[in-house]
Short mmCIF file of the C-alpha atoms (twelve columns), coordinates in Angstrom:
data_MODEL
# 
_entry.id   MODEL 
# 
loop_
_atom_site.group_PDB 
_atom_site.id 
_atom_site.type_symbol 
_atom_site.label_atom_id 
_atom_site.label_alt_id 
_atom_site.label_comp_id 
_atom_site.label_asym_id 
_atom_site.label_seq_id 
_atom_site.Cartn_x 
_atom_site.Cartn_y 
_atom_site.Cartn_z 
_atom_site.pdbx_PDB_model_num 
ATOM 1   C CA . UNK A 1   0.000   0.000   0.000  1 
ATOM 2   C CA . UNK A 2   1.356   3.429   -0.974 1 
ATOM 3   C CA . UNK A 3   0.898   6.759   0.770  1 
ATOM 4   C CA . UNK A 4   -2.682  8.024   0.331  1 
ATOM 5   C CA . UNK A 5   -2.926  11.448  -1.314 1 
ATOM 6   C CA . UNK A 6   -5.680  13.987  -1.900 1 
ATOM 7   C CA . UNK A 7   -5.667  13.022  -5.576 1 
ATOM 8   C CA . UNK A 8   -6.256  9.379   -4.691 1 
ATOM 9   C CA . UNK A 9   -9.121  10.287  -2.352 1 
ATOM 10  C CA . UNK A 10  -10.699 12.374  -5.105 1 
ATOM 11  C CA . UNK A 11  -10.322 9.490   -7.548 1 
ATOM 12  C CA . UNK A 12  -11.975 7.158   -5.051 1 
ATOM 13  C CA . UNK A 13  -15.027 9.438   -5.003 1 
ATOM 14  C CA . UNK A 14  -15.135 9.475   -8.797 1 
ATOM 15  C CA . UNK A 15  -14.939 5.670   -8.936 1 
ATOM 16  C CA . UNK A 16  -17.565 5.236   -6.237 1 
ATOM 17  C CA . UNK A 17  -15.016 3.518   -3.991 1 
ATOM 18  C CA . UNK A 18  -15.795 4.153   -0.321 1 
ATOM 19  C CA . UNK A 19  -13.210 5.930   1.857  1 
ATOM 20  C CA . UNK A 20  -12.421 4.665   5.361  1 
ATOM 21  C CA . UNK A 21  -11.434 6.993   8.195  1 
ATOM 22  C CA . UNK A 22  -10.920 6.468   11.918 1 
ATOM 23  C CA . UNK A 23  -9.579  8.561   14.747 1 
ATOM 24  C CA . UNK A 24  -6.094  7.914   16.115 1 
ATOM 25  C CA . UNK A 25  -4.601  9.522   19.195 1 
ATOM 26  C CA . UNK A 26  -1.199  7.918   19.765 1 
ATOM 27  C CA . UNK A 27  1.457   5.646   18.274 1 
ATOM 28  C CA . UNK A 28  -0.376  2.451   19.262 1 
ATOM 29  C CA . UNK A 29  -3.753  3.329   17.742 1 
ATOM 30  C CA . UNK A 30  -2.160  4.776   14.608 1 
ATOM 31  C CA . UNK A 31  -0.162  1.564   14.131 1 
ATOM 32  C CA . UNK A 32  -3.385  -0.450  14.335 1 
ATOM 33  C CA . UNK A 33  -4.961  1.711   11.620 1 
ATOM 34  C CA . UNK A 34  -1.888  1.226   9.448  1 
ATOM 35  C CA . UNK A 35  -1.976  -2.547  9.816  1 
ATOM 36  C CA . UNK A 36  -5.671  -2.585  8.923  1 
ATOM 37  C CA . UNK A 37  -5.206  -0.400  5.825  1 
ATOM 38  C CA . UNK A 38  -7.412  2.543   6.860  1 
ATOM 39  C CA . UNK A 39  -7.320  5.388   4.313  1 
ATOM 40  C CA . UNK A 40  -7.455  8.367   6.704  1 
ATOM 41  C CA . UNK A 41  -6.173  8.741   10.263 1 
ATOM 42  C CA . UNK A 42  -7.932  11.662  11.926 1 
ATOM 43  C CA . UNK A 43  -6.288  13.013  15.056 1 
ATOM 44  C CA . UNK A 44  -9.598  14.283  16.362 1 
ATOM 45  C CA . UNK A 45  -10.095 16.714  19.202 1 
ATOM 46  C CA . UNK A 46  -12.370 13.974  20.540 1 
ATOM 47  C CA . UNK A 47  -9.162  12.913  22.276 1 
ATOM 48  C CA . UNK A 48  -10.152 15.487  24.873 1 
ATOM 49  C CA . UNK A 49  -12.868 13.139  26.099 1 
ATOM 50  C CA . UNK A 50  -11.572 9.674   25.211 1 
ATOM 51  C CA . UNK A 51  -7.877  10.197  26.010 1 
ATOM 52  C CA . UNK A 52  -7.631  13.185  28.378 1 
ATOM 53  C CA . UNK A 53  -10.819 12.902  30.403 1 
ATOM 54  C CA . UNK A 54  -12.360 16.283  29.586 1 
ATOM 55  C CA . UNK A 55  -16.138 16.633  29.486 1 
ATOM 56  C CA . UNK A 56  -16.092 18.008  25.923 1 
ATOM 57  C CA . UNK A 57  -13.713 18.910  23.115 1 
ATOM 58  C CA . UNK A 58  -13.646 22.594  24.097 1 
ATOM 59  C CA . UNK A 59  -10.785 22.463  26.682 1 
ATOM 60  C CA . UNK A 60  -8.352  20.770  24.268 1 
ATOM 61  C CA . UNK A 61  -5.343  22.982  23.535 1 
ATOM 62  C CA . UNK A 62  -3.262  23.457  20.420 1 
ATOM 63  C CA . UNK A 63  -0.235  22.105  22.257 1 
ATOM 64  C CA . UNK A 64  -2.087  18.925  23.210 1 
ATOM 65  C CA . UNK A 65  -3.294  18.377  19.655 1 
ATOM 66  C CA . UNK A 66  0.157   18.781  18.142 1 
ATOM 67  C CA . UNK A 67  1.644   16.446  20.761 1 
ATOM 68  C CA . UNK A 68  -0.781  13.698  19.734 1 
ATOM 69  C CA . UNK A 69  -0.364  14.409  16.005 1 
ATOM 70  C CA . UNK A 70  3.387   13.858  16.307 1 
ATOM 71  C CA . UNK A 71  2.822   10.465  17.930 1 
ATOM 72  C CA . UNK A 72  0.344   9.415   15.227 1 
ATOM 73  C CA . UNK A 73  2.672   10.568  12.458 1 
ATOM 74  C CA . UNK A 74  5.491   8.373   13.771 1 
ATOM 75  C CA . UNK A 75  3.369   5.271   13.205 1 
ATOM 76  C CA . UNK A 76  1.691   6.357   9.975  1 
ATOM 77  C CA . UNK A 77  3.320   5.742   6.623  1 
ATOM 78  C CA . UNK A 78  0.370   5.089   4.301  1 
ATOM 79  C CA . UNK A 79  -2.755  6.708   5.732  1 
ATOM 80  C CA . UNK A 80  -3.588  10.356  5.064  1 
ATOM 81  C CA . UNK A 81  -3.166  12.134  8.420  1 
ATOM 82  C CA . UNK A 82  -5.506  14.985  9.372  1 
ATOM 83  C CA . UNK A 83  -5.150  17.114  12.509 1 
ATOM 84  C CA . UNK A 84  -8.254  18.581  14.138 1 
ATOM 85  C CA . UNK A 85  -7.828  22.269  14.923 1 
ATOM 86  C CA . UNK A 86  -9.133  22.843  18.475 1 
ATOM 87  C CA . UNK A 87  -11.537 25.488  19.713 1 
ATOM 88  C CA . UNK A 88  -10.244 29.076  19.336 1 
ATOM 89  C CA . UNK A 89  -7.222  28.058  17.259 1 
ATOM 90  C CA . UNK A 90  -8.797  29.366  14.029 1 
ATOM 91  C CA . UNK A 91  -11.822 31.494  14.962 1 
ATOM 92  C CA . UNK A 92  -10.047 34.681  16.100 1 
ATOM 93  C CA . UNK A 93  -8.610  35.684  12.713 1 
ATOM 94  C CA . UNK A 94  -7.509  34.128  9.411  1 
ATOM 95  C CA . UNK A 95  -3.928  35.141  10.230 1 
ATOM 96  C CA . UNK A 96  -3.982  33.246  13.507 1 
ATOM 97  C CA . UNK A 97  -5.610  30.294  11.775 1 
ATOM 98  C CA . UNK A 98  -2.737  30.144  9.289  1 
ATOM 99  C CA . UNK A 99  -0.126  30.371  12.038 1 
ATOM 100 C CA . UNK A 100 -1.733  27.616  14.104 1 
ATOM 101 C CA . UNK A 101 -2.507  25.348  11.150 1 
ATOM 102 C CA . UNK A 102 1.096   25.709  10.056 1 
ATOM 103 C CA . UNK A 103 2.170   24.126  13.327 1 
ATOM 104 C CA . UNK A 104 0.042   21.061  12.556 1 
ATOM 105 C CA . UNK A 105 1.902   20.680  9.266  1 
ATOM 106 C CA . UNK A 106 5.437   21.606  10.385 1 
ATOM 107 C CA . UNK A 107 5.500   20.157  13.894 1 
ATOM 108 C CA . UNK A 108 2.700   17.605  13.857 1 
ATOM 109 C CA . UNK A 109 3.533   16.177  10.442 1 
ATOM 110 C CA . UNK A 110 -0.095  16.292  9.308  1 
ATOM 111 C CA . UNK A 111 -1.119  16.135  5.657  1 
ATOM 112 C CA . UNK A 112 -4.148  18.358  6.294  1 
ATOM 113 C CA . UNK A 113 -6.106  20.083  9.046  1 
ATOM 114 C CA . UNK A 114 -9.809  19.989  9.892  1 
ATOM 115 C CA . UNK A 115 -11.925 23.037  10.714 1 
ATOM 116 C CA . UNK A 116 -15.466 22.955  12.111 1 
ATOM 117 C CA . UNK A 117 -18.127 25.430  11.055 1 
ATOM 118 C CA . UNK A 118 -20.304 26.738  8.265  1 
ATOM 119 C CA . UNK A 119 -20.121 30.071  6.493  1 
ATOM 120 C CA . UNK A 120 -18.258 31.609  9.427  1 
ATOM 121 C CA . UNK A 121 -15.317 29.261  8.725  1 
ATOM 122 C CA . UNK A 122 -14.950 30.311  5.081  1 
ATOM 123 C CA . UNK A 123 -12.369 33.123  5.691  1 
ATOM 124 C CA . UNK A 124 -10.103 30.778  7.655  1 
ATOM 125 C CA . UNK A 125 -10.367 28.032  5.032  1 
ATOM 126 C CA . UNK A 126 -9.578  30.510  2.244  1 
ATOM 127 C CA . UNK A 127 -6.550  31.814  4.139  1 
ATOM 128 C CA . UNK A 128 -5.191  28.326  4.792  1 
ATOM 129 C CA . UNK A 129 -5.718  27.381  1.158  1 
ATOM 130 C CA . UNK A 130 -3.819  30.461  -0.010 1 
ATOM 131 C CA . UNK A 131 -1.010  29.469  2.339  1 
ATOM 132 C CA . UNK A 132 -0.782  26.100  0.606  1 
ATOM 133 C CA . UNK A 133 -2.417  23.921  3.244  1 
ATOM 134 C CA . UNK A 134 -5.059  21.244  2.684  1 
ATOM 135 C CA . UNK A 135 -8.261  21.651  4.701  1 
ATOM 136 C CA . UNK A 136 -11.125 19.344  5.570  1 
ATOM 137 C CA . UNK A 137 -14.386 21.080  6.447  1 
ATOM 138 C CA . UNK A 138 -16.927 19.897  9.011  1 
ATOM 139 C CA . UNK A 139 -20.633 20.802  8.859  1 
ATOM 140 C CA . UNK A 140 -23.824 19.584  10.484 1 
ATOM 141 C CA . UNK A 141 -23.291 18.897  14.165 1 
ATOM 142 C CA . UNK A 142 -20.070 20.672  15.146 1 
ATOM 143 C CA . UNK A 143 -19.101 19.532  18.675 1 
ATOM 144 C CA . UNK A 144 -17.039 22.641  19.476 1 
ATOM 145 C CA . UNK A 145 -20.221 24.718  19.229 1 
ATOM 146 C CA . UNK A 146 -22.664 22.095  20.522 1 
ATOM 147 C CA . UNK A 147 -23.756 24.358  23.387 1 
ATOM 148 C CA . UNK A 148 -24.971 26.973  20.897 1 
ATOM 149 C CA . UNK A 149 -26.776 24.236  18.970 1 
ATOM 150 C CA . UNK A 150 -28.661 23.064  22.050 1 
ATOM 151 C CA . UNK A 151 -26.506 20.002  22.631 1 
ATOM 152 C CA . UNK A 152 -25.440 17.007  20.586 1 
ATOM 153 C CA . UNK A 153 -28.503 16.943  18.337 1 
ATOM 154 C CA . UNK A 154 -29.156 15.989  14.730 1 
ATOM 155 C CA . UNK A 155 -28.912 19.029  12.454 1 
ATOM 156 C CA . UNK A 156 -30.714 19.856  9.192  1 
ATOM 157 C CA . UNK A 157 -34.015 18.114  9.854  1 
ATOM 158 C CA . UNK A 158 -36.122 20.924  8.355  1 
ATOM 159 C CA . UNK A 159 -35.699 22.419  4.907  1 
ATOM 160 C CA . UNK A 160 -34.332 25.795  6.057  1 
ATOM 161 C CA . UNK A 161 -31.570 24.332  8.198  1 
ATOM 162 C CA . UNK A 162 -30.829 21.702  5.571  1 
ATOM 163 C CA . UNK A 163 -30.365 24.421  2.949  1 
ATOM 164 C CA . UNK A 164 -28.012 26.311  5.269  1 
ATOM 165 C CA . UNK A 165 -25.859 23.217  5.655  1 
ATOM 166 C CA . UNK A 166 -25.798 22.634  1.903  1 
ATOM 167 C CA . UNK A 167 -24.955 26.292  1.228  1 
ATOM 168 C CA . UNK A 168 -22.184 26.203  3.823  1 
ATOM 169 C CA . UNK A 169 -20.682 23.035  2.348  1 
ATOM 170 C CA . UNK A 170 -20.655 24.568  -1.134 1 
ATOM 171 C CA . UNK A 171 -19.070 27.784  0.167  1 
ATOM 172 C CA . UNK A 172 -16.388 25.840  2.037  1 
ATOM 173 C CA . UNK A 173 -15.599 23.830  -1.087 1 
ATOM 174 C CA . UNK A 174 -15.345 27.070  -3.057 1 
ATOM 175 C CA . UNK A 175 -12.983 28.447  -0.391 1 
ATOM 176 C CA . UNK A 176 -10.661 25.485  -0.923 1 
ATOM 177 C CA . UNK A 177 -11.721 22.520  1.237  1 
ATOM 178 C CA . UNK A 178 -10.511 19.197  -0.168 1 
ATOM 179 C CA . UNK A 179 -12.706 16.986  2.052  1 
ATOM 180 C CA . UNK A 180 -15.922 17.462  4.045  1 
ATOM 181 C CA . UNK A 181 -17.222 15.810  7.214  1 
ATOM 182 C CA . UNK A 182 -21.004 15.580  7.541  1 
ATOM 183 C CA . UNK A 183 -21.945 14.845  11.150 1 
ATOM 184 C CA . UNK A 184 -25.366 13.938  12.535 1 
ATOM 185 C CA . UNK A 185 -27.504 15.001  9.575  1 
ATOM 186 C CA . UNK A 186 -30.409 13.152  7.914  1 
ATOM 187 C CA . UNK A 187 -29.421 10.595  5.297  1 
ATOM 188 C CA . UNK A 188 -31.242 12.367  2.481  1 
ATOM 189 C CA . UNK A 189 -29.475 15.658  3.245  1 
ATOM 190 C CA . UNK A 190 -26.091 13.909  3.264  1 
ATOM 191 C CA . UNK A 191 -26.931 12.447  -0.141 1 
ATOM 192 C CA . UNK A 192 -27.787 15.923  -1.481 1 
ATOM 193 C CA . UNK A 193 -24.552 17.421  -0.172 1 
ATOM 194 C CA . UNK A 194 -22.443 14.518  -1.435 1 
ATOM 195 C CA . UNK A 195 -23.953 14.828  -4.915 1 
ATOM 196 C CA . UNK A 196 -23.532 18.611  -4.974 1 
ATOM 197 C CA . UNK A 197 -19.875 18.615  -3.927 1 
ATOM 198 C CA . UNK A 198 -16.975 17.653  -6.141 1 
ATOM 199 C CA . UNK A 199 -14.844 16.869  -3.083 1 
ATOM 200 C CA . UNK A 200 -15.291 13.638  -1.065 1 
ATOM 201 C CA . UNK A 201 -17.616 13.608  1.939  1 
ATOM 202 C CA . UNK A 202 -17.103 11.561  5.097  1 
ATOM 203 C CA . UNK A 203 -20.185 10.756  7.122  1 
ATOM 204 C CA . UNK A 204 -20.489 10.219  10.846 1 
ATOM 205 C CA . UNK A 205 -24.124 9.660   11.628 1 
ATOM 206 C CA . UNK A 206 -25.030 10.789  8.108  1 
ATOM 207 C CA . UNK A 207 -26.103 7.584   6.400  1 
ATOM 208 C CA . UNK A 208 -24.720 5.405   3.660  1 
ATOM 209 C CA . UNK A 209 -24.649 7.863   0.745  1 
ATOM 210 C CA . UNK A 210 -21.492 9.736   1.772  1 
ATOM 211 C CA . UNK A 211 -18.248 8.985   -0.064 1 
ATOM 212 C CA . UNK A 212 -16.812 7.435   3.097  1 
ATOM 213 C CA . UNK A 213 -17.315 6.941   6.803  1 
ATOM 214 C CA . UNK A 214 -15.454 8.032   9.920  1 
ATOM 215 C CA . UNK A 215 -15.866 6.810   13.497 1 
ATOM 216 C CA . UNK A 216 -14.162 7.389   16.825 1 
ATOM 217 C CA . UNK A 217 -11.896 4.365   17.298 1 
ATOM 218 C CA . UNK A 218 -12.612 3.709   21.010 1 
ATOM 219 C CA . UNK A 219 -16.336 3.650   20.187 1 
ATOM 220 C CA . UNK A 220 -15.769 1.121   17.398 1 
ATOM 221 C CA . UNK A 221 -13.624 -1.073  19.671 1 
ATOM 222 C CA . UNK A 222 -15.966 -0.890  22.659 1 
ATOM 223 C CA . UNK A 223 -13.384 0.722   24.911 1 
ATOM 224 C CA . UNK A 224 -15.694 3.296   26.455 1 
ATOM 225 C CA . UNK A 225 -17.771 2.871   29.593 1 
ATOM 226 C CA . UNK A 226 -20.779 5.047   28.780 1 
ATOM 227 C CA . UNK A 227 -23.485 5.161   26.107 1 
ATOM 228 C CA . UNK A 228 -22.534 5.809   22.487 1 
ATOM 229 C CA . UNK A 229 -24.471 7.637   19.756 1 
ATOM 230 C CA . UNK A 230 -26.976 5.763   17.600 1 
ATOM 231 C CA . UNK A 231 -24.661 5.893   14.579 1 
ATOM 232 C CA . UNK A 232 -21.883 3.934   16.295 1 
ATOM 233 C CA . UNK A 233 -21.458 0.247   15.533 1 
ATOM 234 C CA . UNK A 234 -19.310 -1.663  18.022 1 
ATOM 235 C CA . UNK A 235 -17.131 -4.100  16.108 1 
ATOM 236 C CA . UNK A 236 -15.537 -5.403  19.326 1 
ATOM 237 C CA . UNK A 237 -15.949 -5.150  23.072 1 
ATOM 238 C CA . UNK A 238 -12.332 -4.750  24.121 1 
ATOM 239 C CA . UNK A 239 -13.147 -2.773  27.243 1 
ATOM 240 C CA . UNK A 240 -14.666 -5.757  29.036 1 
ATOM 241 C CA . UNK A 241 -11.884 -8.022  27.791 1 
ATOM 242 C CA . UNK A 242 -9.262  -5.609  29.129 1 
ATOM 243 C CA . UNK A 243 -10.925 -5.366  32.546 1 
ATOM 244 C CA . UNK A 244 -11.116 -9.169  32.741 1 
ATOM 245 C CA . UNK A 245 -7.407  -9.487  31.892 1 
ATOM 246 C CA . UNK A 246 -6.436  -6.872  34.502 1 
ATOM 247 C CA . UNK A 247 -8.578  -8.553  37.181 1 
ATOM 248 C CA . UNK A 248 -6.926  -11.915 36.469 1 
ATOM 249 C CA . UNK A 249 -3.465  -10.297 36.683 1 
ATOM 250 C CA . UNK A 250 -4.302  -8.754  40.072 1 
ATOM 251 C CA . UNK A 251 -5.687  -12.044 41.389 1 
ATOM 252 C CA . UNK A 252 -2.630  -14.029 40.282 1 
ATOM 253 C CA . UNK A 253 -0.170  -11.544 41.750 1 
ATOM 254 C CA . UNK A 254 -1.983  -11.474 45.089 1 
ATOM 255 C CA . UNK A 255 -2.271  -15.275 45.087 1 
ATOM 256 C CA . UNK A 256 1.394   -15.827 44.280 1 
ATOM 257 C CA . UNK A 257 0.577   -17.450 40.943 1 
ATOM 258 C CA . UNK A 258 2.427   -14.869 38.863 1 
ATOM 259 C CA . UNK A 259 5.219   -14.716 37.963 1 
ATOM 260 C CA . UNK A 260 5.949   -18.421 37.495 1 
ATOM 261 C CA . UNK A 261 9.281   -19.993 36.692 1 
ATOM 262 C CA . UNK A 262 8.482   -19.539 32.987 1 
ATOM 263 C CA . UNK A 263 8.355   -15.783 33.491 1 
ATOM 264 C CA . UNK A 264 11.576  -15.500 35.524 1 
ATOM 265 C CA . UNK A 265 15.262  -15.230 34.641 1 
ATOM 266 C CA . UNK A 266 18.017  -17.465 36.037 1 
ATOM 267 C CA . UNK A 267 21.756  -17.231 36.325 1 
ATOM 268 C CA . UNK A 268 23.768  -19.174 33.728 1 
ATOM 269 C CA . UNK A 269 26.211  -20.363 36.474 1 
ATOM 270 C CA . UNK A 270 25.200  -23.324 38.548 1 
ATOM 271 C CA . UNK A 271 27.435  -22.286 41.437 1 
ATOM 272 C CA . UNK A 272 27.880  -18.617 42.263 1 
ATOM 273 C CA . UNK A 273 30.767  -19.263 44.680 1 
ATOM 274 C CA . UNK A 274 33.424  -21.875 44.757 1 
ATOM 275 C CA . UNK A 275 35.445  -23.015 47.736 1 
ATOM 276 C CA . UNK A 276 38.768  -24.773 47.702 1 
ATOM 277 C CA . UNK A 277 40.028  -27.225 50.289 1 
ATOM 278 C CA . UNK A 278 43.626  -27.637 51.445 1 
ATOM 279 C CA . UNK A 279 45.344  -30.834 52.540 1 
# 
């Protein structure tokens, strides 16, 4: 497998070949994505909740994001790596957006950055594009502004809001976006947006008609402890398996069953000291 490029992703859309994307937050998870042949590794600001223990994505800092991007990059040789720009790293001004996005590319080793938002994100996307950086847009439910949206709710259910999402997606594409995330929108709206855009769309809770799908890896693997959104499919339940393994380790250590002789090292000399006799 060769390094995935924007051109290849665009060609996949044209051929009707679905694109796969998953989040990665460190060297270990990125290496798993590589072994499985995932097309896109998204270093999502969802790491704030699943890796850092925050209640939302809002507290995540630029420094934290770049730190995790660097770890993912070290394990990623084929997948297209995208860094998620955190809250207030691109909203203040296009100039600041360029400066901060540049750090994702230079320091984090990312191939592209992701920006949440509709029409209000267009100036930042245009500025990053002029600076030579690849940008993925994100419309529909945008977690960084979920409070303003009334919580983590499906967006675009009525015609007016659906049209605003479509208009925003078109404007972001015109500004230079090379990919587009559609989150928590009705399936028919996602189909309309996907057909209207020339760039590939990635759905998360947006139905089957997008050009590809993205999920949060711990959700897919069943590593979380709480409820997950309706759109998540658990392909494994590793959380329970991990707890069981840890409980067995604790029990064996306390019971003197681990380590055994098979897990211990021994000296290569049969006698550590030698004595000599006289006479």
